Amino acid sequence: MTSRVTAVSRSAAHTFSKTSLESIRLLAGLGVEGDAHAGVTVKHRSRVARDPGQPNLRQVHLVHAELHDELREAGFAVREGDMGENVTTRGVDLLALPAGTRLHLGETAVVEVTGLRNPCVQLDGFQDGLMKAVLDRDEEGNLVRKAGVMGVVVAGGEVRPGDAIRVEPPTGPHQALRPV
């Protein structure tokens, strides 16, 4: 199966869900043009309250469509953009990627994966029980966060549903993703 973008979304306001669009423009070093979370420094309210000068490692939020499938099978009504993601993918095991992986989206855009999205209670505000549904445990009992990955834009460009995704692993030793 070819890895593809299945949806793109943004919101100019700090809303939980984002509106699915025909395309979004990624801006190098900033994020999604017109999105409330775009910028060189942190934009998530809780992080701004702690230290507004922190670098923004959460410029782009990506979720795998396979998670939406899993959640719908569990009885949740979840569509692209509903969990705040900017890019919905299919055919890429986002959660297994090492930190520093570059995702080439469409013709020119490149997002470098910085870490895992740390699910928050806003998920339950959207649909009761959703936060628990995006958390799991592995065989050793370690917490598994399934709510997608975060990244920074290293090369800008338009991204549209149907665009191919090329995965470029980092050189050198691989570091497992941690929440950012």
PDB file of C-alpha atoms in Angstrom:
ATOM      1  CA  MET A   1       0.000   0.000   0.000  1.00  0.00           C
ATOM      2  CA  THR A   2       1.257   3.463  -0.861  1.00  0.00           C
ATOM      3  CA  SER A   3       1.429   5.857   2.076  1.00  0.00           C
ATOM      4  CA  ARG A   4      -0.879   8.827   1.534  1.00  0.00           C
ATOM      5  CA  VAL A   5      -2.308  11.961   3.097  1.00  0.00           C
ATOM      6  CA  THR A   6      -6.038  11.354   3.554  1.00  0.00           C
ATOM      7  CA  ALA A   7      -7.038  14.755   4.959  1.00  0.00           C
ATOM      8  CA  VAL A   8      -5.624  18.157   5.908  1.00  0.00           C
ATOM      9  CA  SER A   9      -7.089  20.501   8.526  1.00  0.00           C
ATOM     10  CA  ARG A  10      -6.483  23.773  10.348  1.00  0.00           C
ATOM     11  CA  SER A  11      -8.113  26.226  12.722  1.00  0.00           C
ATOM     12  CA  ALA A  12      -7.215  29.875  13.194  1.00  0.00           C
ATOM     13  CA  ALA A  13      -8.617  29.745  16.735  1.00  0.00           C
ATOM     14  CA  HIS A  14      -7.593  27.568  19.675  1.00  0.00           C
ATOM     15  CA  THR A  15     -10.415  25.100  19.069  1.00  0.00           C
ATOM     16  CA  PHE A  16     -10.190  21.396  19.851  1.00  0.00           C
ATOM     17  CA  SER A  17     -11.222  20.222  16.382  1.00  0.00           C
ATOM     18  CA  LYS A  18      -9.940  21.609  13.090  1.00  0.00           C
ATOM     19  CA  THR A  19     -11.780  22.090   9.785  1.00  0.00           C
ATOM     20  CA  SER A  20     -10.885  19.720   6.945  1.00  0.00           C
ATOM     21  CA  LEU A  21      -9.838  21.585   3.795  1.00  0.00           C
ATOM     22  CA  GLU A  22      -8.846  20.929   0.186  1.00  0.00           C
ATOM     23  CA  SER A  23      -5.262  21.941   0.984  1.00  0.00           C
ATOM     24  CA  ILE A  24      -3.033  23.513   3.613  1.00  0.00           C
ATOM     25  CA  ARG A  25       0.256  25.352   3.201  1.00  0.00           C
ATOM     26  CA  LEU A  26       3.144  24.393   5.458  1.00  0.00           C
ATOM     27  CA  LEU A  27       5.610  27.179   6.237  1.00  0.00           C
ATOM     28  CA  ALA A  28       9.213  26.226   7.069  1.00  0.00           C
ATOM     29  CA  GLY A  29      10.014  26.840  10.724  1.00  0.00           C
ATOM     30  CA  LEU A  30       6.448  27.918  11.528  1.00  0.00           C
ATOM     31  CA  GLY A  31       3.836  25.246  10.842  1.00  0.00           C
ATOM     32  CA  VAL A  32       0.476  25.388   9.090  1.00  0.00           C
ATOM     33  CA  GLU A  33      -0.314  28.782   7.582  1.00  0.00           C
ATOM     34  CA  GLY A  34      -3.375  30.231   9.316  1.00  0.00           C
ATOM     35  CA  ASP A  35      -3.366  27.688  12.159  1.00  0.00           C
ATOM     36  CA  ALA A  36      -3.446  28.867  15.784  1.00  0.00           C
ATOM     37  CA  HIS A  37      -0.493  26.609  16.626  1.00  0.00           C
ATOM     38  CA  ALA A  38       1.862  27.997  13.957  1.00  0.00           C
ATOM     39  CA  GLY A  39       4.926  29.822  15.178  1.00  0.00           C
ATOM     40  CA  VAL A  40       8.559  29.575  16.194  1.00  0.00           C
ATOM     41  CA  THR A  41       7.687  29.455  19.907  1.00  0.00           C
ATOM     42  CA  VAL A  42       5.029  27.370  21.678  1.00  0.00           C
ATOM     43  CA  LYS A  43       1.380  28.168  21.029  1.00  0.00           C
ATOM     44  CA  HIS A  44      -0.398  25.522  23.113  1.00  0.00           C
ATOM     45  CA  ARG A  45      -1.953  27.449  25.987  1.00  0.00           C
ATOM     46  CA  SER A  46      -0.637  25.265  28.821  1.00  0.00           C
ATOM     47  CA  ARG A  47       2.910  25.468  27.467  1.00  0.00           C
ATOM     48  CA  VAL A  48       2.696  29.226  26.880  1.00  0.00           C
ATOM     49  CA  ALA A  49       1.633  29.633  30.531  1.00  0.00           C
ATOM     50  CA  ARG A  50       4.743  27.734  31.687  1.00  0.00           C
ATOM     51  CA  ASP A  51       7.309  29.300  29.348  1.00  0.00           C
ATOM     52  CA  PRO A  52       6.243  31.261  26.249  1.00  0.00           C
ATOM     53  CA  GLY A  53       9.818  31.277  24.901  1.00  0.00           C
ATOM     54  CA  GLN A  54      10.045  27.500  24.432  1.00  0.00           C
ATOM     55  CA  PRO A  55      10.681  26.350  20.857  1.00  0.00           C
ATOM     56  CA  ASN A  56       7.531  25.103  19.150  1.00  0.00           C
ATOM     57  CA  LEU A  57       8.092  21.375  18.612  1.00  0.00           C
ATOM     58  CA  ARG A  58       4.343  20.950  17.950  1.00  0.00           C
ATOM     59  CA  GLN A  59       3.899  22.970  14.739  1.00  0.00           C
ATOM     60  CA  VAL A  60       2.102  20.120  12.935  1.00  0.00           C
ATOM     61  CA  HIS A  61      -0.034  17.351  14.448  1.00  0.00           C
ATOM     62  CA  LEU A  62      -0.330  14.142  12.413  1.00  0.00           C
ATOM     63  CA  VAL A  63      -2.753  11.283  13.114  1.00  0.00           C
ATOM     64  CA  HIS A  64      -2.943   7.950  11.307  1.00  0.00           C
ATOM     65  CA  ALA A  65      -6.334   7.202   9.731  1.00  0.00           C
ATOM     66  CA  GLU A  66      -5.998   3.680  11.104  1.00  0.00           C
ATOM     67  CA  LEU A  67      -6.615   5.184  14.577  1.00  0.00           C
ATOM     68  CA  HIS A  68      -9.845   6.751  13.315  1.00  0.00           C
ATOM     69  CA  ASP A  69     -10.849   3.303  11.985  1.00  0.00           C
ATOM     70  CA  GLU A  70     -10.097   1.722  15.369  1.00  0.00           C
ATOM     71  CA  LEU A  71     -12.043   4.391  17.236  1.00  0.00           C
ATOM     72  CA  ARG A  72     -15.069   4.099  14.942  1.00  0.00           C
ATOM     73  CA  GLU A  73     -15.065   0.323  15.472  1.00  0.00           C
ATOM     74  CA  ALA A  74     -15.127   1.039  19.222  1.00  0.00           C
ATOM     75  CA  GLY A  75     -18.234   3.215  18.764  1.00  0.00           C
ATOM     76  CA  PHE A  76     -16.729   6.718  18.592  1.00  0.00           C
ATOM     77  CA  ALA A  77     -17.824   9.192  15.921  1.00  0.00           C
ATOM     78  CA  VAL A  78     -14.450  10.570  14.829  1.00  0.00           C
ATOM     79  CA  ARG A  79     -13.633  12.259  11.535  1.00  0.00           C
ATOM     80  CA  GLU A  80     -10.476  13.799  10.144  1.00  0.00           C
ATOM     81  CA  GLY A  81      -9.505  16.926  12.073  1.00  0.00           C
ATOM     82  CA  ASP A  82     -11.768  16.086  15.015  1.00  0.00           C
ATOM     83  CA  MET A  83      -8.852  15.366  17.373  1.00  0.00           C
ATOM     84  CA  GLY A  84      -7.025  18.544  16.382  1.00  0.00           C
ATOM     85  CA  GLU A  85      -4.753  17.030  13.764  1.00  0.00           C
ATOM     86  CA  ASN A  86      -3.482  18.992  10.784  1.00  0.00           C
ATOM     87  CA  VAL A  87      -2.567  15.995   8.632  1.00  0.00           C
ATOM     88  CA  THR A  88      -4.271  12.608   8.553  1.00  0.00           C
ATOM     89  CA  THR A  89      -2.196   9.803   7.040  1.00  0.00           C
ATOM     90  CA  ARG A  90      -2.766   6.237   5.898  1.00  0.00           C
ATOM     91  CA  GLY A  91      -0.127   3.555   5.469  1.00  0.00           C
ATOM     92  CA  VAL A  92       2.527   5.026   7.794  1.00  0.00           C
ATOM     93  CA  ASP A  93       3.049   3.586  11.279  1.00  0.00           C
ATOM     94  CA  LEU A  94       3.513   7.041  12.790  1.00  0.00           C
ATOM     95  CA  LEU A  95       3.877   5.770  16.350  1.00  0.00           C
ATOM     96  CA  ALA A  96       6.791   3.489  15.422  1.00  0.00           C
ATOM     97  CA  LEU A  97       8.858   6.219  13.756  1.00  0.00           C
ATOM     98  CA  PRO A  98      12.038   7.336  15.505  1.00  0.00           C
ATOM     99  CA  ALA A  99      12.479  10.976  16.504  1.00  0.00           C
ATOM    100  CA  GLY A 100      13.956  12.984  13.649  1.00  0.00           C
ATOM    101  CA  THR A 101      12.176  11.032  10.910  1.00  0.00           C
ATOM    102  CA  ARG A 102      11.319  13.284   7.985  1.00  0.00           C
ATOM    103  CA  LEU A 103       7.967  12.884   6.285  1.00  0.00           C
ATOM    104  CA  HIS A 104       7.935  14.193   2.719  1.00  0.00           C
ATOM    105  CA  LEU A 105       4.345  15.247   2.026  1.00  0.00           C
ATOM    106  CA  GLY A 106       3.376  15.946  -1.558  1.00  0.00           C
ATOM    107  CA  GLU A 107       5.856  17.641  -3.847  1.00  0.00           C
ATOM    108  CA  THR A 108       7.887  19.866  -1.512  1.00  0.00           C
ATOM    109  CA  ALA A 109       6.702  19.865   2.109  1.00  0.00           C
ATOM    110  CA  VAL A 110       8.782  18.096   4.759  1.00  0.00           C
ATOM    111  CA  VAL A 111       7.831  17.606   8.421  1.00  0.00           C
ATOM    112  CA  GLU A 112      10.379  16.345  10.941  1.00  0.00           C
ATOM    113  CA  VAL A 113       8.792  14.235  13.667  1.00  0.00           C
ATOM    114  CA  THR A 114       9.639  15.589  17.130  1.00  0.00           C
ATOM    115  CA  GLY A 115       7.579  13.351  19.403  1.00  0.00           C
ATOM    116  CA  LEU A 116       4.286  11.852  20.457  1.00  0.00           C
ATOM    117  CA  ARG A 117       1.150  13.809  21.136  1.00  0.00           C
ATOM    118  CA  ASN A 118       0.394  13.539  24.816  1.00  0.00           C
ATOM    119  CA  PRO A 119      -3.389  13.047  24.981  1.00  0.00           C
ATOM    120  CA  CYS A 120      -5.248  15.397  27.305  1.00  0.00           C
ATOM    121  CA  VAL A 121      -8.656  15.511  28.975  1.00  0.00           C
ATOM    122  CA  GLN A 122     -10.025  17.691  26.167  1.00  0.00           C
ATOM    123  CA  LEU A 123     -10.503  14.388  24.310  1.00  0.00           C
ATOM    124  CA  ASP A 124     -13.154  13.411  26.878  1.00  0.00           C
ATOM    125  CA  GLY A 125     -14.781  16.819  26.437  1.00  0.00           C
ATOM    126  CA  PHE A 126     -15.142  15.991  22.755  1.00  0.00           C
ATOM    127  CA  GLN A 127     -16.491  12.468  23.373  1.00  0.00           C
ATOM    128  CA  ASP A 128     -16.719  10.717  26.718  1.00  0.00           C
ATOM    129  CA  GLY A 129     -14.131   7.950  27.040  1.00  0.00           C
ATOM    130  CA  LEU A 130     -12.040   9.067  24.059  1.00  0.00           C
ATOM    131  CA  MET A 131      -8.916   9.777  26.121  1.00  0.00           C
ATOM    132  CA  LYS A 132      -8.893   6.248  27.530  1.00  0.00           C
ATOM    133  CA  ALA A 133      -9.439   4.894  24.004  1.00  0.00           C
ATOM    134  CA  VAL A 134      -6.239   6.565  22.721  1.00  0.00           C
ATOM    135  CA  LEU A 135      -4.144   5.189  25.586  1.00  0.00           C
ATOM    136  CA  ASP A 136      -3.059   1.573  25.830  1.00  0.00           C
ATOM    137  CA  ARG A 137      -0.471  -0.665  27.487  1.00  0.00           C
ATOM    138  CA  ASP A 138       2.171  -2.783  25.763  1.00  0.00           C
ATOM    139  CA  GLU A 139       3.202  -6.317  26.789  1.00  0.00           C
ATOM    140  CA  GLU A 140       5.491  -4.925  29.522  1.00  0.00           C
ATOM    141  CA  GLY A 141       2.773  -2.655  30.897  1.00  0.00           C
ATOM    142  CA  ASN A 142       4.267   0.558  29.496  1.00  0.00           C
ATOM    143  CA  LEU A 143       1.880   3.331  28.529  1.00  0.00           C
ATOM    144  CA  VAL A 144       1.256   3.620  24.771  1.00  0.00           C
ATOM    145  CA  ARG A 145       0.047   6.970  23.475  1.00  0.00           C
ATOM    146  CA  LYS A 146      -1.886   6.472  20.217  1.00  0.00           C
ATOM    147  CA  ALA A 147      -3.101  10.050  19.555  1.00  0.00           C
ATOM    148  CA  GLY A 148      -0.554  10.786  16.826  1.00  0.00           C
ATOM    149  CA  VAL A 149       2.762  12.545  16.485  1.00  0.00           C
ATOM    150  CA  MET A 150       3.961  16.123  16.433  1.00  0.00           C
ATOM    151  CA  GLY A 151       6.502  17.708  14.124  1.00  0.00           C
ATOM    152  CA  VAL A 152       8.166  20.831  12.814  1.00  0.00           C
ATOM    153  CA  VAL A 153       8.158  22.036   9.223  1.00  0.00           C
ATOM    154  CA  VAL A 154      11.634  21.890   7.636  1.00  0.00           C
ATOM    155  CA  ALA A 155      10.473  22.578   4.062  1.00  0.00           C
ATOM    156  CA  GLY A 156       7.267  24.328   3.118  1.00  0.00           C
ATOM    157  CA  GLY A 157       4.676  23.612   0.473  1.00  0.00           C
ATOM    158  CA  GLU A 158       1.069  22.758  -0.276  1.00  0.00           C
ATOM    159  CA  VAL A 159      -0.315  19.503   1.134  1.00  0.00           C
ATOM    160  CA  ARG A 160      -3.540  17.931  -0.128  1.00  0.00           C
ATOM    161  CA  PRO A 161      -5.524  14.750   0.441  1.00  0.00           C
ATOM    162  CA  GLY A 162      -4.157  12.081  -1.900  1.00  0.00           C
ATOM    163  CA  ASP A 163      -0.567  13.345  -1.714  1.00  0.00           C
ATOM    164  CA  ALA A 164       2.069  10.649  -1.392  1.00  0.00           C
ATOM    165  CA  ILE A 165       4.123  10.368   1.799  1.00  0.00           C
ATOM    166  CA  ARG A 166       7.777   9.356   1.697  1.00  0.00           C
ATOM    167  CA  VAL A 167       9.405   8.383   4.996  1.00  0.00           C
ATOM    168  CA  GLU A 168      13.065   9.351   5.487  1.00  0.00           C
ATOM    169  CA  PRO A 169      14.514   7.807   8.676  1.00  0.00           C
ATOM    170  CA  PRO A 170      17.137   9.798  10.572  1.00  0.00           C
ATOM    171  CA  THR A 171      20.808   8.926  10.175  1.00  0.00           C
ATOM    172  CA  GLY A 172      22.695   7.597  13.170  1.00  0.00           C
ATOM    173  CA  PRO A 173      21.212   5.942  16.236  1.00  0.00           C
ATOM    174  CA  HIS A 174      17.446   6.039  16.427  1.00  0.00           C
ATOM    175  CA  GLN A 175      15.690   7.560  19.432  1.00  0.00           C
ATOM    176  CA  ALA A 176      12.210   6.379  20.378  1.00  0.00           C
ATOM    177  CA  LEU A 177       9.493   9.022  20.332  1.00  0.00           C
ATOM    178  CA  ARG A 178       8.632  10.668  23.642  1.00  0.00           C
ATOM    179  CA  PRO A 179       5.713  12.994  24.413  1.00  0.00           C
ATOM    180  CA  VAL A 180       6.364  16.628  23.418  1.00  0.00           C
TER     181      VAL A 180
END
